[in-house]
PDB file of C-alpha atoms in Angstrom:
ATOM      1  CA  MET A1318     -24.884 -20.361  -3.679  1.00 36.00           C
ATOM      2  CA  ALA A1319     -23.878 -19.971  -0.026  1.00 40.00           C
ATOM      3  CA  GLU A1320     -20.865 -22.200  -0.571  1.00 42.00           C
ATOM      4  CA  LYS A1321     -19.782 -20.146  -3.581  1.00 42.00           C
ATOM      5  CA  ASN A1322     -19.962 -16.917  -1.576  1.00 44.00           C
ATOM      6  CA  PHE A1323     -17.966 -18.456   1.259  1.00 44.00           C
ATOM      7  CA  PHE A1324     -15.100 -19.323  -1.042  1.00 47.00           C
ATOM      8  CA  GLU A1325     -15.246 -16.080  -3.032  1.00 51.00           C
ATOM      9  CA  PRO A1326     -12.007 -14.241  -2.150  1.00 53.00           C
ATOM     10  CA  ARG A1327     -12.016 -10.722  -0.807  1.00 58.00           C
ATOM     11  CA  ARG A1328     -11.727  -8.427  -3.822  1.00 77.00           C
ATOM     12  CA  THR A1329     -10.471  -5.090  -2.465  1.00 88.00           C
ATOM     13  CA  LEU A1330      -7.604  -3.578  -0.491  1.00 94.00           C
ATOM     14  CA  ASN A1331      -7.971  -0.288   1.354  1.00 93.00           C
ATOM     15  CA  ILE A1332      -4.957   1.949   0.669  1.00 94.00           C
ATOM     16  CA  GLN A1333      -5.473   5.122   2.718  1.00 89.00           C
ATOM     17  CA  GLY A1334      -9.158   5.202   1.839  1.00 90.00           C
ATOM     18  CA  LYS A1335      -8.637   4.250  -1.819  1.00 91.00           C
ATOM     19  CA  LEU A1336     -10.004   0.820  -2.713  1.00 94.00           C
ATOM     20  CA  ILE A1337      -7.794  -1.317  -4.967  1.00 95.00           C
ATOM     21  CA  ASP A1338      -9.892  -3.804  -6.921  1.00 94.00           C
ATOM     22  CA  LEU A1339      -8.373  -7.294  -6.950  1.00 94.00           C
ATOM     23  CA  SER A1340     -11.158  -8.908  -8.981  1.00 92.00           C
ATOM     24  CA  THR A1341      -8.515  -8.828 -11.721  1.00 95.00           C
ATOM     25  CA  PRO A1342      -5.139 -10.025 -10.332  1.00 97.00           C
ATOM     26  CA  LYS A1343      -2.488  -7.365  -9.853  1.00 98.00           C
ATOM     27  CA  VAL A1344       1.300  -7.314 -10.222  1.00 98.00           C
ATOM     28  CA  MET A1345       3.799  -6.213  -7.573  1.00 98.00           C
ATOM     29  CA  GLY A1346       7.214  -5.160  -8.877  1.00 97.00           C
ATOM     30  CA  ILE A1347      10.349  -5.820  -6.813  1.00 95.00           C
ATOM     31  CA  VAL A1348      12.950  -3.157  -6.044  1.00 94.00           C
ATOM     32  CA  ASN A1349      15.834  -4.189  -3.787  1.00 91.00           C
ATOM     33  CA  ILE A1350      18.023  -1.628  -2.024  1.00 90.00           C
ATOM     34  CA  THR A1351      20.511  -4.347  -1.142  1.00 78.00           C
ATOM     35  CA  PRO A1352      23.955  -5.322  -2.418  1.00 71.00           C
ATOM     36  CA  ASP A1353      23.295  -9.074  -2.154  1.00 52.00           C
ATOM     37  CA  SER A1354      19.766  -9.906  -3.342  1.00 49.00           C
ATOM     38  CA  PHE A1355      19.863 -13.182  -5.272  1.00 45.00           C
ATOM     39  CA  TYR A1356      18.862 -11.600  -8.614  1.00 44.00           C
ATOM     40  CA  SER A1357      21.357  -8.841  -9.392  1.00 48.00           C
ATOM     41  CA  SER A1358      19.111  -6.975 -11.846  1.00 55.00           C
ATOM     42  CA  SER A1359      16.649  -6.208  -9.025  1.00 50.00           C
ATOM     43  CA  ARG A1360      19.243  -4.223  -7.041  1.00 54.00           C
ATOM     44  CA  SER A1361      19.318  -0.425  -6.892  1.00 63.00           C
ATOM     45  CA  LYS A1362      22.349   1.333  -5.410  1.00 63.00           C
ATOM     46  CA  SER A1363      20.809   4.783  -4.761  1.00 80.00           C
ATOM     47  CA  ALA A1364      17.513   6.601  -4.271  1.00 84.00           C
ATOM     48  CA  ASP A1365      17.706   8.003  -7.814  1.00 87.00           C
ATOM     49  CA  GLU A1366      18.403   4.596  -9.325  1.00 89.00           C
ATOM     50  CA  ALA A1367      15.474   3.149  -7.360  1.00 91.00           C
ATOM     51  CA  LEU A1368      13.226   5.956  -8.586  1.00 93.00           C
ATOM     52  CA  ARG A1369      14.077   5.176 -12.215  1.00 93.00           C
ATOM     53  CA  LYS A1370      13.383   1.488 -11.571  1.00 94.00           C
ATOM     54  CA  VAL A1371       9.997   2.297 -10.017  1.00 96.00           C
ATOM     55  CA  GLU A1372       9.098   4.498 -12.996  1.00 96.00           C
ATOM     56  CA  GLN A1373       9.934   1.593 -15.299  1.00 96.00           C
ATOM     57  CA  LEU A1374       7.869  -0.934 -13.311  1.00 97.00           C
ATOM     58  CA  LEU A1375       4.858   1.381 -13.082  1.00 98.00           C
ATOM     59  CA  GLY A1376       5.094   1.980 -16.824  1.00 98.00           C
ATOM     60  CA  GLU A1377       5.054  -1.785 -17.401  1.00 98.00           C
ATOM     61  CA  GLY A1378       1.836  -2.116 -15.409  1.00 98.00           C
ATOM     62  CA  ALA A1379       2.772  -2.705 -11.765  1.00 98.00           C
ATOM     63  CA  THR A1380       0.032  -1.816  -9.267  1.00 98.00           C
ATOM     64  CA  PHE A1381       2.328  -2.189  -6.243  1.00 98.00           C
ATOM     65  CA  ILE A1382       6.053  -1.632  -5.700  1.00 98.00           C
ATOM     66  CA  ASP A1383       7.721  -3.836  -3.070  1.00 97.00           C
ATOM     67  CA  ILE A1384      10.913  -2.299  -1.683  1.00 96.00           C
ATOM     68  CA  GLY A1385      13.353  -4.304   0.388  1.00 93.00           C
ATOM     69  CA  GLY A1386      16.403  -3.195   2.325  1.00 92.00           C
ATOM     70  CA  TYR A1387      17.191  -6.590   3.882  1.00 89.00           C
ATOM     71  CA  SER A1388      18.046  -9.540   1.665  1.00 80.00           C
ATOM     72  CA  SER A1389      16.009 -12.617   2.607  1.00 73.00           C
ATOM     73  CA  ARG A1390      17.670 -14.995   0.167  1.00 69.00           C
ATOM     74  CA  PRO A1391      18.801 -18.319   1.707  1.00 67.00           C
ATOM     75  CA  GLY A1392      21.896 -17.751   3.833  1.00 65.00           C
ATOM     76  CA  ALA A1393      21.705 -13.968   3.536  1.00 66.00           C
ATOM     77  CA  LYS A1394      23.813 -11.817   5.850  1.00 77.00           C
ATOM     78  CA  ASP A1395      21.981 -10.251   8.786  1.00 83.00           C
ATOM     79  CA  ILE A1396      22.097  -6.443   8.981  1.00 88.00           C
ATOM     80  CA  SER A1397      21.117  -3.983  11.705  1.00 93.00           C
ATOM     81  CA  THR A1398      17.815  -2.130  11.920  1.00 95.00           C
ATOM     82  CA  GLU A1399      19.720   1.129  11.461  1.00 96.00           C
ATOM     83  CA  GLU A1400      21.336  -0.046   8.233  1.00 93.00           C
ATOM     84  CA  GLU A1401      18.003  -1.283   6.878  1.00 94.00           C
ATOM     85  CA  LEU A1402      16.398   2.090   7.636  1.00 95.00           C
ATOM     86  CA  ALA A1403      19.327   3.998   6.122  1.00 93.00           C
ATOM     87  CA  ARG A1404      18.767   2.106   2.882  1.00 93.00           C
ATOM     88  CA  LEU A1405      14.982   2.475   2.822  1.00 95.00           C
ATOM     89  CA  ILE A1406      13.995   5.912   4.130  1.00 95.00           C
ATOM     90  CA  PRO A1407      15.648   8.041   1.388  1.00 94.00           C
ATOM     91  CA  VAL A1408      14.142   5.775  -1.279  1.00 95.00           C
ATOM     92  CA  VAL A1409      10.604   5.880   0.170  1.00 96.00           C
ATOM     93  CA  GLU A1410      10.738   9.654   0.621  1.00 96.00           C
ATOM     94  CA  ASN A1411      12.023  10.163  -2.920  1.00 95.00           C
ATOM     95  CA  ILE A1412       9.358   7.940  -4.492  1.00 96.00           C
ATOM     96  CA  SER A1413       6.584   9.515  -2.400  1.00 96.00           C
ATOM     97  CA  ARG A1414       7.680  12.970  -3.526  1.00 96.00           C
ATOM     98  CA  GLU A1415       8.344  12.252  -7.202  1.00 97.00           C
ATOM     99  CA  LEU A1416       5.794   9.485  -7.890  1.00 97.00           C
ATOM    100  CA  PRO A1417       2.899  10.099  -5.484  1.00 96.00           C
ATOM    101  CA  GLU A1418       0.705   7.661  -7.422  1.00 95.00           C
ATOM    102  CA  ALA A1419       3.000   4.733  -6.518  1.00 97.00           C
ATOM    103  CA  ILE A1420       1.637   2.290  -3.938  1.00 98.00           C
ATOM    104  CA  ILE A1421       4.679   1.373  -1.863  1.00 98.00           C
ATOM    105  CA  SER A1422       5.048  -1.920  -0.012  1.00 98.00           C
ATOM    106  CA  ILE A1423       7.959  -2.407   2.394  1.00 98.00           C
ATOM    107  CA  ASP A1424       9.493  -5.864   2.685  1.00 96.00           C
ATOM    108  CA  THR A1425      10.537  -6.010   6.359  1.00 97.00           C
ATOM    109  CA  PHE A1426      10.042  -8.124   9.480  1.00 96.00           C
ATOM    110  CA  ARG A1427      11.013  -5.302  11.869  1.00 97.00           C
ATOM    111  CA  ALA A1428       8.393  -3.194  13.647  1.00 98.00           C
ATOM    112  CA  LYS A1429      10.617  -0.117  13.814  1.00 98.00           C
ATOM    113  CA  VAL A1430      11.304  -0.289  10.077  1.00 98.00           C
ATOM    114  CA  ALA A1431       7.582  -0.683   9.410  1.00 98.00           C
ATOM    115  CA  GLU A1432       6.762   2.285  11.654  1.00 98.00           C
ATOM    116  CA  GLU A1433       9.319   4.642  10.137  1.00 98.00           C
ATOM    117  CA  THR A1434       8.730   3.715   6.511  1.00 98.00           C
ATOM    118  CA  ILE A1435       4.955   4.138   6.915  1.00 98.00           C
ATOM    119  CA  SER A1436       5.645   7.590   8.343  1.00 98.00           C
ATOM    120  CA  ALA A1437       7.883   8.282   5.329  1.00 97.00           C
ATOM    121  CA  GLY A1438       5.118   7.373   2.870  1.00 97.00           C
ATOM    122  CA  ALA A1439       4.823   3.571   2.576  1.00 98.00           C
ATOM    123  CA  HIS A1440       1.335   2.065   2.245  1.00 98.00           C
ATOM    124  CA  ILE A1441       1.744  -1.698   2.826  1.00 98.00           C
ATOM    125  CA  ILE A1442       3.963  -3.912   4.994  1.00 98.00           C
ATOM    126  CA  ASN A1443       5.171  -7.244   3.589  1.00 98.00           C
ATOM    127  CA  ASP A1444       6.444  -9.349   6.512  1.00 97.00           C
ATOM    128  CA  ILE A1445       8.148 -12.643   5.661  1.00 95.00           C
ATOM    129  CA  ALA A1446       8.029 -13.609   9.356  1.00 95.00           C
ATOM    130  CA  SER A1447       4.366 -12.712  10.074  1.00 97.00           C
ATOM    131  CA  GLY A1448       5.359 -11.083  13.349  1.00 97.00           C
ATOM    132  CA  ASP A1449       7.469 -14.022  14.570  1.00 95.00           C
ATOM    133  CA  MET A1450      10.777 -12.119  14.340  1.00 94.00           C
ATOM    134  CA  ASP A1451       9.484  -8.936  16.013  1.00 97.00           C
ATOM    135  CA  SER A1452       6.677  -9.091  18.564  1.00 96.00           C
ATOM    136  CA  GLY A1453       5.924  -5.388  18.054  1.00 98.00           C
ATOM    137  CA  MET A1454       4.910  -5.751  14.413  1.00 98.00           C
ATOM    138  CA  PHE A1455       1.191  -6.461  14.898  1.00 98.00           C
ATOM    139  CA  GLU A1456       0.787  -3.428  17.161  1.00 98.00           C
ATOM    140  CA  VAL A1457       2.323  -1.170  14.493  1.00 98.00           C
ATOM    141  CA  ILE A1458       0.011  -2.576  11.822  1.00 98.00           C
ATOM    142  CA  ALA A1459      -3.050  -2.210  14.068  1.00 98.00           C
ATOM    143  CA  ARG A1460      -2.192   1.389  14.914  1.00 97.00           C
ATOM    144  CA  HIS A1461      -1.594   2.479  11.319  1.00 97.00           C
ATOM    145  CA  GLN A1462      -4.249   0.214   9.752  1.00 96.00           C
ATOM    146  CA  VAL A1463      -2.210  -0.478   6.635  1.00 97.00           C
ATOM    147  CA  PRO A1464      -2.597  -3.646   4.542  1.00 98.00           C
ATOM    148  CA  TYR A1465      -0.362  -6.403   5.892  1.00 98.00           C
ATOM    149  CA  MET A1466       1.121  -9.360   4.031  1.00 98.00           C
ATOM    150  CA  ILE A1467       1.812 -12.445   6.113  1.00 98.00           C
ATOM    151  CA  MET A1468       3.969 -15.287   4.830  1.00 97.00           C
ATOM    152  CA  HIS A1469       4.778 -18.804   5.927  1.00 96.00           C
ATOM    153  CA  MET A1470       8.470 -19.493   6.515  1.00 92.00           C
ATOM    154  CA  GLN A1471      10.083 -22.422   8.302  1.00 85.00           C
ATOM    155  CA  GLY A1472      13.157 -21.098  10.125  1.00 67.00           C
ATOM    156  CA  THR A1473      14.912 -17.841   9.264  1.00 64.00           C
ATOM    157  CA  PRO A1474      16.579 -16.592   6.049  1.00 65.00           C
ATOM    158  CA  GLN A1475      19.883 -17.712   7.539  1.00 61.00           C
ATOM    159  CA  ASN A1476      18.864 -21.372   8.081  1.00 62.00           C
ATOM    160  CA  MET A1477      15.542 -21.962   6.301  1.00 59.00           C
ATOM    161  CA  GLN A1478      16.913 -24.116   3.475  1.00 66.00           C
ATOM    162  CA  GLN A1479      19.225 -26.322   5.529  1.00 71.00           C
ATOM    163  CA  ASN A1480      16.752 -29.175   6.058  1.00 72.00           C
ATOM    164  CA  PRO A1481      13.074 -28.217   5.784  1.00 80.00           C
ATOM    165  CA  VAL A1482      10.793 -31.028   7.002  1.00 86.00           C
ATOM    166  CA  TYR A1483       6.992 -31.335   6.871  1.00 91.00           C
ATOM    167  CA  ASN A1484       4.478 -34.114   7.374  1.00 93.00           C
ATOM    168  CA  GLN A1485       2.055 -32.394   4.988  1.00 96.00           C
ATOM    169  CA  VAL A1486       3.315 -29.051   3.743  1.00 96.00           C
ATOM    170  CA  THR A1487       0.029 -27.514   2.581  1.00 97.00           C
ATOM    171  CA  LEU A1488      -1.866 -28.374   5.772  1.00 97.00           C
ATOM    172  CA  GLU A1489       0.966 -27.030   7.916  1.00 96.00           C
ATOM    173  CA  VAL A1490       1.111 -23.782   5.921  1.00 97.00           C
ATOM    174  CA  ILE A1491      -2.662 -23.352   6.226  1.00 98.00           C
ATOM    175  CA  ASP A1492      -2.590 -24.076   9.960  1.00 97.00           C
ATOM    176  CA  TYR A1493       0.163 -21.502  10.527  1.00 97.00           C
ATOM    177  CA  LEU A1494      -1.558 -18.812   8.450  1.00 98.00           C
ATOM    178  CA  ALA A1495      -4.938 -19.505  10.094  1.00 98.00           C
ATOM    179  CA  LYS A1496      -3.501 -18.783  13.548  1.00 97.00           C
ATOM    180  CA  LYS A1497      -1.947 -15.550  12.303  1.00 98.00           C
ATOM    181  CA  VAL A1498      -5.143 -14.401  10.594  1.00 98.00           C
ATOM    182  CA  ALA A1499      -7.097 -15.034  13.807  1.00 97.00           C
ATOM    183  CA  GLU A1500      -4.589 -12.969  15.829  1.00 97.00           C
ATOM    184  CA  LEU A1501      -4.731 -10.108  13.330  1.00 98.00           C
ATOM    185  CA  LYS A1502      -8.516 -10.032  13.128  1.00 97.00           C
ATOM    186  CA  ALA A1503      -8.677  -9.941  16.927  1.00 97.00           C
ATOM    187  CA  LEU A1504      -6.680  -6.691  16.643  1.00 97.00           C
ATOM    188  CA  HIS A1505      -9.218  -5.391  14.052  1.00 97.00           C
ATOM    189  CA  ILE A1506      -6.708  -5.736  11.209  1.00 96.00           C
ATOM    190  CA  HIS A1507      -8.752  -6.740   8.159  1.00 90.00           C
ATOM    191  CA  ASP A1508      -6.653  -5.848   5.098  1.00 96.00           C
ATOM    192  CA  ILE A1509      -4.628  -9.063   5.198  1.00 97.00           C
ATOM    193  CA  ILE A1510      -2.860 -10.704   2.254  1.00 98.00           C
ATOM    194  CA  ILE A1511      -1.573 -14.260   2.627  1.00 98.00           C
ATOM    195  CA  ASP A1512       1.588 -15.630   1.028  1.00 98.00           C
ATOM    196  CA  PRO A1513       2.306 -19.387   1.244  1.00 97.00           C
ATOM    197  CA  GLY A1514       6.036 -18.643   1.104  1.00 96.00           C
ATOM    198  CA  PHE A1515       7.373 -20.448  -1.933  1.00 97.00           C
ATOM    199  CA  GLY A1516      11.111 -20.964  -1.464  1.00 92.00           C
ATOM    200  CA  PHE A1517      11.113 -20.065   2.226  1.00 92.00           C
ATOM    201  CA  GLY A1518      11.987 -23.126   4.296  1.00 91.00           C
ATOM    202  CA  LYS A1519      10.746 -25.590   1.651  1.00 93.00           C
ATOM    203  CA  SER A1520      12.388 -28.147  -0.585  1.00 93.00           C
ATOM    204  CA  ILE A1521      11.692 -28.217  -4.310  1.00 95.00           C
ATOM    205  CA  ALA A1522       9.212 -31.055  -3.727  1.00 95.00           C
ATOM    206  CA  HIS A1523       7.478 -29.052  -0.966  1.00 96.00           C
ATOM    207  CA  ASN A1524       7.180 -26.028  -3.259  1.00 97.00           C
ATOM    208  CA  TYR A1525       5.537 -27.981  -6.067  1.00 98.00           C
ATOM    209  CA  GLN A1526       3.179 -29.843  -3.734  1.00 98.00           C
ATOM    210  CA  LEU A1527       2.139 -26.481  -2.276  1.00 98.00           C
ATOM    211  CA  LEU A1528       1.580 -25.055  -5.761  1.00 98.00           C
ATOM    212  CA  ASN A1529      -0.396 -28.121  -6.804  1.00 98.00           C
ATOM    213  CA  GLU A1530      -2.666 -27.717  -3.750  1.00 98.00           C
ATOM    214  CA  MET A1531      -2.767 -23.916  -3.759  1.00 98.00           C
ATOM    215  CA  GLU A1532      -6.532 -23.797  -4.292  1.00 97.00           C
ATOM    216  CA  ASP A1533      -6.877 -24.950  -0.668  1.00 97.00           C
ATOM    217  CA  LEU A1534      -5.876 -21.405   0.360  1.00 97.00           C
ATOM    218  CA  LYS A1535      -9.267 -20.172  -0.852  1.00 95.00           C
ATOM    219  CA  ILE A1536     -10.632 -21.212   2.537  1.00 96.00           C
ATOM    220  CA  PHE A1537      -9.249 -17.942   3.957  1.00 96.00           C
ATOM    221  CA  ASN A1538     -11.377 -15.735   1.718  1.00 95.00           C
ATOM    222  CA  LEU A1539      -8.371 -13.395   1.504  1.00 96.00           C
ATOM    223  CA  PRO A1540      -6.109 -12.227  -1.346  1.00 96.00           C
ATOM    224  CA  VAL A1541      -3.240 -14.628  -2.043  1.00 97.00           C
ATOM    225  CA  LEU A1542       0.176 -13.324  -3.101  1.00 98.00           C
ATOM    226  CA  VAL A1543       2.692 -15.624  -4.758  1.00 98.00           C
ATOM    227  CA  GLY A1544       6.387 -15.038  -5.327  1.00 97.00           C
ATOM    228  CA  PHE A1545       8.151 -17.469  -7.652  1.00 95.00           C
ATOM    229  CA  SER A1546      10.168 -14.929  -9.566  1.00 95.00           C
ATOM    230  CA  ARG A1547      13.459 -16.444 -10.752  1.00 94.00           C
ATOM    231  CA  LYS A1548      13.749 -18.626  -7.601  1.00 94.00           C
ATOM    232  CA  GLY A1549      15.673 -21.856  -7.140  1.00 93.00           C
ATOM    233  CA  MET A1550      12.475 -23.905  -7.439  1.00 96.00           C
ATOM    234  CA  ILE A1551      12.613 -22.920 -11.119  1.00 97.00           C
ATOM    235  CA  HIS A1552      16.252 -22.813 -12.117  1.00 96.00           C
ATOM    236  CA  LYS A1553      17.294 -25.870 -10.094  1.00 96.00           C
ATOM    237  CA  VAL A1554      14.675 -27.911 -11.948  1.00 97.00           C
ATOM    238  CA  LEU A1555      15.576 -26.463 -15.341  1.00 97.00           C
ATOM    239  CA  GLY A1556      19.326 -26.599 -14.801  1.00 97.00           C
ATOM    240  CA  ASN A1557      19.884 -22.925 -15.532  1.00 96.00           C
ATOM    241  CA  THR A1558      20.307 -19.750 -13.450  1.00 94.00           C
ATOM    242  CA  ALA A1559      18.134 -17.010 -11.985  1.00 92.00           C
ATOM    243  CA  ALA A1560      19.086 -14.844 -14.967  1.00 93.00           C
ATOM    244  CA  ASP A1561      17.677 -17.490 -17.340  1.00 96.00           C
ATOM    245  CA  SER A1562      14.467 -18.213 -15.412  1.00 95.00           C
ATOM    246  CA  LEU A1563      11.997 -15.697 -16.819  1.00 97.00           C
ATOM    247  CA  ASN A1564      10.179 -18.271 -18.946  1.00 97.00           C
ATOM    248  CA  GLY A1565       9.871 -20.665 -16.007  1.00 97.00           C
ATOM    249  CA  THR A1566       8.599 -17.813 -13.842  1.00 98.00           C
ATOM    250  CA  SER A1567       5.869 -17.034 -16.364  1.00 98.00           C
ATOM    251  CA  VAL A1568       4.810 -20.693 -16.438  1.00 98.00           C
ATOM    252  CA  LEU A1569       4.427 -20.865 -12.652  1.00 98.00           C
ATOM    253  CA  ASN A1570       2.707 -17.470 -12.501  1.00 98.00           C
ATOM    254  CA  THR A1571       0.175 -18.723 -15.044  1.00 98.00           C
ATOM    255  CA  ILE A1572      -0.529 -21.864 -13.015  1.00 98.00           C
ATOM    256  CA  ALA A1573      -0.894 -19.834  -9.822  1.00 98.00           C
ATOM    257  CA  LEU A1574      -3.338 -17.421 -11.471  1.00 97.00           C
ATOM    258  CA  GLN A1575      -5.482 -20.365 -12.529  1.00 97.00           C
ATOM    259  CA  LYS A1576      -5.432 -21.568  -8.913  1.00 97.00           C
ATOM    260  CA  GLY A1577      -6.590 -18.250  -7.451  1.00 96.00           C
ATOM    261  CA  ALA A1578      -3.547 -15.992  -6.994  1.00 97.00           C
ATOM    262  CA  GLY A1579      -4.549 -12.345  -6.617  1.00 97.00           C
ATOM    263  CA  ILE A1580      -1.095 -10.725  -6.640  1.00 98.00           C
ATOM    264  CA  LEU A1581       2.068 -11.768  -8.491  1.00 98.00           C
ATOM    265  CA  ARG A1582       5.279 -10.501  -6.860  1.00 98.00           C
ATOM    266  CA  VAL A1583       7.872 -10.366  -9.642  1.00 97.00           C
ATOM    267  CA  HIS A1584      11.089  -8.899 -10.963  1.00 95.00           C
ATOM    268  CA  ASP A1585       9.690  -8.777 -14.511  1.00 97.00           C
ATOM    269  CA  VAL A1586       6.446  -6.796 -14.495  1.00 98.00           C
ATOM    270  CA  LYS A1587       5.699  -6.657 -18.234  1.00 98.00           C
ATOM    271  CA  GLU A1588       5.705 -10.433 -18.592  1.00 98.00           C
ATOM    272  CA  ALA A1589       3.610 -10.941 -15.436  1.00 98.00           C
ATOM    273  CA  VAL A1590       1.009  -8.436 -16.685  1.00 98.00           C
ATOM    274  CA  GLU A1591       0.834 -10.429 -19.913  1.00 98.00           C
ATOM    275  CA  CYS A1592       0.202 -13.613 -17.893  1.00 98.00           C
ATOM    276  CA  VAL A1593      -2.697 -11.888 -16.122  1.00 98.00           C
ATOM    277  CA  LYS A1594      -4.228 -10.614 -19.383  1.00 97.00           C
ATOM    278  CA  LEU A1595      -4.085 -14.010 -21.054  1.00 97.00           C
ATOM    279  CA  VAL A1596      -5.449 -15.959 -18.080  1.00 97.00           C
ATOM    280  CA  GLU A1597      -8.246 -13.417 -17.663  1.00 96.00           C
ATOM    281  CA  MET A1598      -9.334 -14.208 -21.232  1.00 95.00           C
ATOM    282  CA  LEU A1599     -10.201 -17.715 -20.037  1.00 91.00           C
ATOM    283  CA  HIS A1600     -12.783 -16.221 -17.683  1.00 80.00           C
ATOM    284  CA  GLY A1601     -14.421 -14.054 -20.303  1.00 67.00           C
TER     285      GLY A1601
END
């Protein structure tokens, strides 16, 4: 019994005093305020367009909305902090005003962007760099005590896919995340979500080995987020495009749910919610 309790993942997230129950996996819908995100249908060109997209995703069953103003696709163009904020702040303010029930996550690795978007109404920070690209990030998270998503990435978005090399990908991902979790807990940050970083500094073979061994992440006793949605690890295997990769995304989401995923980060919320409902039927 003690062993079972040790490996039982944490089941709640504290969002400004409201507990979100993760005993049933949840879906995070993607909204990109960028002109160059890899999947064009995820892009919104204005605050009003983003608001309509958020309304759609909430209606389809999203629990969280992840908003990004900086494209992290392989080889993406770097932009300034000021440009990232100019894209994000009007959108966050508009959603907070018009859809106060929305739980907003901000996809950023910059402490200043985290600080200002939290002040504008964001609830969660999703950091692909886990503090490695801005040393001030952990201090911002500790001060605001918002849930924080940490992800494993080898390299940066500009170079991560040039030649990723691992001796044992899953062990190296776990080792990296373990050090970050220890640092965060030392700062009394406890609402931590871990993301193994599918597609970030990993070959196709690395991605599938990591998925195959994903149950090893249960050692953290923390919620696990996965993001496969329409990525190259799907369409490069199937020989199609991101636009044609919804079915492949659903297959990988289903596998990940069976291996313990607590949050699915997706472009297509309705289909991900269906994956959750069907997999949950297996558990009675």
